[in-house]
Coordinates of C-alpha atoms and ligand atoms in Angstrom, one line a residue:
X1 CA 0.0 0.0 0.0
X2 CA 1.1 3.0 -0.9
X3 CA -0.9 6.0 1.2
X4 CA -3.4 5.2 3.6
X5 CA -5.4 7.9 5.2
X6 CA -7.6 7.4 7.9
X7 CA -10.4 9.6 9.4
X8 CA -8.8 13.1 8.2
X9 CA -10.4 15.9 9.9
X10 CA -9.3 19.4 8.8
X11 CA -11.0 22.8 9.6
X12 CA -10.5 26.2 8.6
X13 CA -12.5 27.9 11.9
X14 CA -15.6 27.1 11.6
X15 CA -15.5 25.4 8.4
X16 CA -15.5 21.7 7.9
X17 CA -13.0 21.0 5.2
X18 CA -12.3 17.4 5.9
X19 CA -14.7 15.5 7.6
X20 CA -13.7 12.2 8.5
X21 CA -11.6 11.5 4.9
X22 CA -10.4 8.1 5.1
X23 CA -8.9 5.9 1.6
X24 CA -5.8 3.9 0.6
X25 CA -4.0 4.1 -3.0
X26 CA -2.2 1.0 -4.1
X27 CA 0.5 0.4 -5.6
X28 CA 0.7 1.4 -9.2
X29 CA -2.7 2.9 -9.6
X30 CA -3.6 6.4 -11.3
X31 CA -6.2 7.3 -7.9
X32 CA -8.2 9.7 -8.6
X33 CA -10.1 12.6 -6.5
X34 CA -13.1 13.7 -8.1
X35 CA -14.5 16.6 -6.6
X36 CA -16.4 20.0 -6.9
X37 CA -14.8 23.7 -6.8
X38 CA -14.4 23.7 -2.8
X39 CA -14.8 19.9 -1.8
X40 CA -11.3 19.8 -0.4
X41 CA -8.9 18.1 -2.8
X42 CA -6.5 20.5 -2.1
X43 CA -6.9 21.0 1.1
X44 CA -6.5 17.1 1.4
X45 CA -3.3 16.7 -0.8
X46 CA -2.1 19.3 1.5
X47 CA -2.7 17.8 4.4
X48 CA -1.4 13.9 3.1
X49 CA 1.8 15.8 2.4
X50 CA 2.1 17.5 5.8
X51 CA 2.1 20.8 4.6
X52 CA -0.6 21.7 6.2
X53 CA -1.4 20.9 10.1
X54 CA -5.0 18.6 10.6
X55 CA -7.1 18.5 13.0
X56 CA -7.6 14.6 13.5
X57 CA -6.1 11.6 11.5
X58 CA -3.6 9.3 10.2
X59 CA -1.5 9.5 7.5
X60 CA 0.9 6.5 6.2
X61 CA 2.7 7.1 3.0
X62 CA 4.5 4.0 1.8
X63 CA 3.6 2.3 5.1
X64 CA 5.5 4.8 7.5
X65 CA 3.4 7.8 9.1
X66 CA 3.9 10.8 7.4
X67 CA 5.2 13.8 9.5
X68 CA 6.5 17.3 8.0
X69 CA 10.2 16.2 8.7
X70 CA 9.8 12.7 7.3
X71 CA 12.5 13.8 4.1
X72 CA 13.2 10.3 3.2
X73 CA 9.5 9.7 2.0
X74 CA 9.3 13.4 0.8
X75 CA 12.4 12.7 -1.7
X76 CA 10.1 10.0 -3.2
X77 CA 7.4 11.9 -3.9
X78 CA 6.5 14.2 -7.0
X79 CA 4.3 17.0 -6.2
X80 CA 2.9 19.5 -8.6
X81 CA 0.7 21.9 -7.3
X82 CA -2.8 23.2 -8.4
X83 CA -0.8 27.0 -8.8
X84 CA 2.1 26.9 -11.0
X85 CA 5.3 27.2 -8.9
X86 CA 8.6 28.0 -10.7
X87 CA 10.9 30.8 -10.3
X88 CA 10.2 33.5 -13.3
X89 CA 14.3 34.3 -13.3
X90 CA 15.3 31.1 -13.8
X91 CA 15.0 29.8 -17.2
X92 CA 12.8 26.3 -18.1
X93 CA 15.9 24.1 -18.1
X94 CA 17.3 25.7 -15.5
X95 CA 13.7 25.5 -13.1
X96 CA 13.9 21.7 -13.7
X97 CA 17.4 21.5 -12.9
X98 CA 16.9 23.5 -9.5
X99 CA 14.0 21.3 -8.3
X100 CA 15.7 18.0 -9.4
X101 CA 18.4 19.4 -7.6
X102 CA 16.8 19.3 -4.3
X103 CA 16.9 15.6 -4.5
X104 CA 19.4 14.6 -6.9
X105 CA 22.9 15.8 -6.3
X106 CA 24.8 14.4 -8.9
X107 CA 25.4 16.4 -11.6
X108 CA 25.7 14.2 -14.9
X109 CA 22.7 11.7 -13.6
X110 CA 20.9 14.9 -13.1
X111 CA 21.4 16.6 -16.4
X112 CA 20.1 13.3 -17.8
X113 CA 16.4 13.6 -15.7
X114 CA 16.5 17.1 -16.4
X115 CA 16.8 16.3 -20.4
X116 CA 14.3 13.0 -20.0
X117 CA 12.2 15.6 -18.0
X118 CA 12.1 18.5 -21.0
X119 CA 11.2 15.9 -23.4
X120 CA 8.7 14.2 -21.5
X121 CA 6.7 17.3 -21.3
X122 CA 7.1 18.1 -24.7
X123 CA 9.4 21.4 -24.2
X124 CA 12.2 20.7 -26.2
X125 CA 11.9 23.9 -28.1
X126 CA 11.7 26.0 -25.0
X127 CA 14.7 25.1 -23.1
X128 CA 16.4 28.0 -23.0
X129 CA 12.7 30.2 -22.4
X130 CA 11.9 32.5 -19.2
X131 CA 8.3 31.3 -17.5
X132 CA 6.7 35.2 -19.1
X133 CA 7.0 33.7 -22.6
X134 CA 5.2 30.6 -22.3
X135 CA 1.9 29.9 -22.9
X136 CA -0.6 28.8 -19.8
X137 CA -0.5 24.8 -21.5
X138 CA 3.1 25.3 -21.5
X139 CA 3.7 26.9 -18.3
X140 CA 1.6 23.9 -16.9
X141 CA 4.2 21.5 -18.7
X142 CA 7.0 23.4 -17.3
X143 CA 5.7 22.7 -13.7
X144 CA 5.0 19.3 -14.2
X145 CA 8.3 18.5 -15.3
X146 CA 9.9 20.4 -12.4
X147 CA 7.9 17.6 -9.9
X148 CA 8.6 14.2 -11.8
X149 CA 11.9 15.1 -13.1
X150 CA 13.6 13.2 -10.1
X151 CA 11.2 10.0 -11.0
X152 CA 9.4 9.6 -7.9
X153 CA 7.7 6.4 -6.9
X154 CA 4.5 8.9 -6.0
X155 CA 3.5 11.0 -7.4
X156 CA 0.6 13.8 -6.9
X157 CA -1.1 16.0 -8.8
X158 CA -3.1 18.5 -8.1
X159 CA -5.6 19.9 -11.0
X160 CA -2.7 20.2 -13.5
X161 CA -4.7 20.6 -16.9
X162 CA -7.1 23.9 -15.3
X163 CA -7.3 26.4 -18.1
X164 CA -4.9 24.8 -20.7
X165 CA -5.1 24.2 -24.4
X166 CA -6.7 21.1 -25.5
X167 CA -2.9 20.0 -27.3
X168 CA -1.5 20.6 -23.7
X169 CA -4.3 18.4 -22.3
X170 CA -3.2 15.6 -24.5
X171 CA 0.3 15.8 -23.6
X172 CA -0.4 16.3 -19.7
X173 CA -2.6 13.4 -20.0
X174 CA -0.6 10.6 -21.6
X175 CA 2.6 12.3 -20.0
X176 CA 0.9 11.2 -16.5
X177 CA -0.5 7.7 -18.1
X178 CA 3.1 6.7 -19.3
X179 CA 5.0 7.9 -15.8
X180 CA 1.9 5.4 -14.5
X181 CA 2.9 2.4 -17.2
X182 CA 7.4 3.4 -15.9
X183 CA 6.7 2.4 -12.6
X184 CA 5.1 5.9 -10.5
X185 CA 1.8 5.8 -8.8
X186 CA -0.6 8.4 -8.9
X187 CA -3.1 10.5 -7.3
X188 CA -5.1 13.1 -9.5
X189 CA -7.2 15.8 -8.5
X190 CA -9.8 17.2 -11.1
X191 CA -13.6 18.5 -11.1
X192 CA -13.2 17.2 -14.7
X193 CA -15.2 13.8 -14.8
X194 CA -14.0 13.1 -18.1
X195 CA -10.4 13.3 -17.5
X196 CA -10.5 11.1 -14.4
X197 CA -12.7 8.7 -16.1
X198 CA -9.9 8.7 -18.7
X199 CA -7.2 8.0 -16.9
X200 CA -7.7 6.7 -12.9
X201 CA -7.9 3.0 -12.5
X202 CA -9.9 3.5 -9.4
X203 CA -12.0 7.3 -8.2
X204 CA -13.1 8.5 -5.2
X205 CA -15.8 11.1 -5.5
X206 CA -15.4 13.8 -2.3
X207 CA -18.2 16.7 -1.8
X208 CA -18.2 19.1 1.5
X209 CA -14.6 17.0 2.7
X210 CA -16.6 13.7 3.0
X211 CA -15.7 10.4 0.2
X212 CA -19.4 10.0 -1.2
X213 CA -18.3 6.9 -3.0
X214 CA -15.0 5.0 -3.7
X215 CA -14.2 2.4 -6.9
X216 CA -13.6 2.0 -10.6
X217 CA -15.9 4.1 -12.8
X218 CA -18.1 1.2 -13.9
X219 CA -18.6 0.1 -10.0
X220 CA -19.2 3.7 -9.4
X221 CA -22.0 3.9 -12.2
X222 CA -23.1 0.5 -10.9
X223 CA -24.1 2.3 -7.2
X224 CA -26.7 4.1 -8.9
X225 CA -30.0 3.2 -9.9
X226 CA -30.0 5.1 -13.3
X227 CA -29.0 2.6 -16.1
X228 CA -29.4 5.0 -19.1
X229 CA -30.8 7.9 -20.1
X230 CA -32.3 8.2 -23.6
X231 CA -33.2 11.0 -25.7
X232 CA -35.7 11.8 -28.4
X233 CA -36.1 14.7 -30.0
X234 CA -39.7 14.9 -31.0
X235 CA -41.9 18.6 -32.4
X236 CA -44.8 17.3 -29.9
X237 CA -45.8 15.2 -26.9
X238 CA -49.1 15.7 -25.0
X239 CA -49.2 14.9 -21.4
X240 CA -51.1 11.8 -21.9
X241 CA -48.0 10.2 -23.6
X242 CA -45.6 11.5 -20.8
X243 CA -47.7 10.0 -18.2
X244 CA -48.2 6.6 -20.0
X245 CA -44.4 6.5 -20.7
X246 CA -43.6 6.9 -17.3
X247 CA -46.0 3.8 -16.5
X248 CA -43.3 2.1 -18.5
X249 CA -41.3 -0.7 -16.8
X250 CA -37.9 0.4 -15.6
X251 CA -38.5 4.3 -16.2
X252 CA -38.0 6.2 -13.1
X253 CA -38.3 9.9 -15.2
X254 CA -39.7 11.2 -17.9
X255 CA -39.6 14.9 -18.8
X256 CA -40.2 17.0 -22.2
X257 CA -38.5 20.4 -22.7
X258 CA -36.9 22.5 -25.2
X259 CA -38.4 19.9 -28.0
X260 CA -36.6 17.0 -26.4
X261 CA -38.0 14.2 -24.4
X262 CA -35.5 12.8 -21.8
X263 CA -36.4 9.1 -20.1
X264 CA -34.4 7.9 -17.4
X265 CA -34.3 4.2 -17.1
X266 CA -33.3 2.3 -14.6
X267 CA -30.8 -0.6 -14.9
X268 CA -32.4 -3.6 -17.4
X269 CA -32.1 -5.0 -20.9
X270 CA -34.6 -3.5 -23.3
X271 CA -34.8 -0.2 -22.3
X272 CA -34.7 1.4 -25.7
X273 CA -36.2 -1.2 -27.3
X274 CA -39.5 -0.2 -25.1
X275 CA -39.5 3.5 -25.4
X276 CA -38.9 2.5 -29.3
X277 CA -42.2 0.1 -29.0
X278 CA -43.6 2.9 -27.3
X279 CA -43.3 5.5 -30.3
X280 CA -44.5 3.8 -32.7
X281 CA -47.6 2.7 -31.2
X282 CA -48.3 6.2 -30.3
X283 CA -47.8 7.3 -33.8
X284 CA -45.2 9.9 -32.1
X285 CA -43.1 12.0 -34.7
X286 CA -39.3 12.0 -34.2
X287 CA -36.3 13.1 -34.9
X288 CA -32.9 11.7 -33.5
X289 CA -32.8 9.3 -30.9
X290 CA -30.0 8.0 -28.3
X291 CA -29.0 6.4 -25.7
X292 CA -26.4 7.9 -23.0
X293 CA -24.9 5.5 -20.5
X294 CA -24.0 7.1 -17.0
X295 CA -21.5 9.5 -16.1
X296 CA -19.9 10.5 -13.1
X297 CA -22.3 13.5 -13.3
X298 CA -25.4 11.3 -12.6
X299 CA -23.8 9.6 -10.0
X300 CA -22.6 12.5 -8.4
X301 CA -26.1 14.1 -9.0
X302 CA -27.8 10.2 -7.7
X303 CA -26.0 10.6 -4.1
X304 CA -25.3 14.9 -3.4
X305 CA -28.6 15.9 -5.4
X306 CA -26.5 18.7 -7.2
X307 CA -24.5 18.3 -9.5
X308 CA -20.9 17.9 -10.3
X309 CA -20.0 20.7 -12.7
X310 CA -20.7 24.3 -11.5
Ligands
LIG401 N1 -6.6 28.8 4.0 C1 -7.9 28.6 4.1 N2 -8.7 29.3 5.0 C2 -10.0 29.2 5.1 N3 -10.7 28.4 4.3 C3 -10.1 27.7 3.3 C4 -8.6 27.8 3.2 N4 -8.3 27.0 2.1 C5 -9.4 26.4 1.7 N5 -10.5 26.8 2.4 C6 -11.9 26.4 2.2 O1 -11.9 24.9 2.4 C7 -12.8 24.3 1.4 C8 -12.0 23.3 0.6 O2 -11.0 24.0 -0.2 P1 -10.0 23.3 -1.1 O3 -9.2 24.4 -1.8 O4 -9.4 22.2 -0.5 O5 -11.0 22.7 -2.3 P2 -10.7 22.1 -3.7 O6 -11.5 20.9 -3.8 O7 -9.2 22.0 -3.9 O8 -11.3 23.3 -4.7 P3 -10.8 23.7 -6.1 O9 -11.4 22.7 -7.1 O10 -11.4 25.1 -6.3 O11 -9.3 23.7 -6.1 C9 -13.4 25.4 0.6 O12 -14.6 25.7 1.2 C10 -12.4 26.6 0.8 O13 -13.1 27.8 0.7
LIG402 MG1 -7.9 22.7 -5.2

């Protein structure tokens, strides 16, 4: 095991931030913590790293407790923060080579990271480039490569694709997915359900501090009583229809707006196949008509009642 946190309790005055966070992370998995604006990933990475004082809890990173002086288990972590942290005087080979520094003294072993780094991240081109001339994407690369360029065994990251170009995305994305496939495990904050979907082997969704649900994404989508949600785009339904469609087996909702009927089913074979049946027997006109499977959204929306984007 490679973190295990146990009851985490954190607050900010009055405010709850952590509320009894407890979850392990095993070796070699992409973790990831899928969570609102707010919900405390931060503040949770924060405390997991002892950066930040808690107010309750247990914290065991490669089965040892965690303490702010424990530098042997510090030097085998990557960390890259949610806000970019380089130094703008400094230029991007020479960021990597001061934070690679601060584990690795060598000189010729480091210039090899450093270089391994640069071209992990794509900045090959921008080697000799001050921080003020990059790009946000690239900026975002740049601070990446400054935590993994000493190839930690863990490593952590905190939002790292906010407000970056889809290209950068890409890169960040399968740069994390091949550190995973060398050897590193991860944990990876995002309020993007997509990306973690994409990339975690196993996701714990956290709202108000508290773990609403742990697992992979199909056990997650499994938790939940919606099965699929299909849509049909139809000029006209009366309230007769909506009311005998949601009669239906397996439809738990049925709702027409903006010219498109939505149906919520619940878990089942057939499911299309009946609203299909349905149509036709009530002569109903139509345009397209599909079939989503769940998303973290609707089981974030199944459990907190809100939902996951803002
Ligand atoms: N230093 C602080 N003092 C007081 N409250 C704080 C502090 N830092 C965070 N908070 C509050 O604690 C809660 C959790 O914040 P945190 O930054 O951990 O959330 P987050 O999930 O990382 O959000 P985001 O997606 O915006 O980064 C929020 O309500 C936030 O306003
Ligand atoms: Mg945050």
């Amino acid at each position: 095991m490679i973190v295990r946190v146990k009851n985490l309790v954190k607050r900010y005055g009055e405010l709850l931030a952590l509320d009894h966070l407890s979850f392990t992370v095993n070796d070699g998995e992409v973790f990831g913590l899928l969570g609102p604006n707010g919900s405390g990933k931060t503040t949770a990475i924060n405390c997991i790293l002892s950066l930040l004082e808690y107010d309750k809890g247990e914290v065991e990173i490669f089965g040892r407790p965690m303490r702010p002086d424990a530098y042997d288990i510090k030097r085998e972590i990557g960390i890259v923060m949610q806000n970019v942290a380089v130094y703008n005087e400094l230029t991007v080979y020479e960021n990597i080579d001061y934070f690679c520094g601060l584990y690795v003294e060598d000189k010729k072993l480091r210039k090899r990271l450093v270089e391994e780094a640069i071209n992990f991240v794509g900045l090959k081109d921008f080697k000799g480039y001050y921080p003020k001339k990059l790009s946000g994407g690239l900026l975002r690369r740049l601070n990446i490569a400054c935590g993994i360029a000493h190839k930690p065994k863990l490593i952590i990251l905190d939002e790292p694709t906010v407000a970056v170009d889809p290209q950068s995305r890409y890169k960040i994305l399968e740069g994390i997915l091949e550190l995973n496939r060398l050897g590193a495990t991860v944990i990876y904050t995002s309020h993007y359900m997509e990306e973690v979907e994409q990339i975690c082997s196993r996701i714990m969704i956290i709202d108000k501090g508290r773990a609403i649900a742990t697992g992979t994404k199909d056990e997650l989508k499994a938790m939940i009583t919606l099965g699929e949600k299909i849509t049909v785009e139809s000029q006209h339904i009366t309230p007769g229809q909506l009311n005998r469609l949601r009669a239906l087996p397996h439809v738990m909702e049925a709702e027409y707006k903006n010219k498109q009927l939505v149906i919520k089913s619940g878990k089942g074979a057939n499911n299309l196949e009946a609203v299909l049946d349905f149509i036709k027997k009530e002569k109903i006109q139509y345009g397209k008509i599909y079939s989503e499977l769940p998303t973290l959204n609707d089981v974030f929306l199944e459990i907190t009642g809100k939902q996951l984007r803002d």
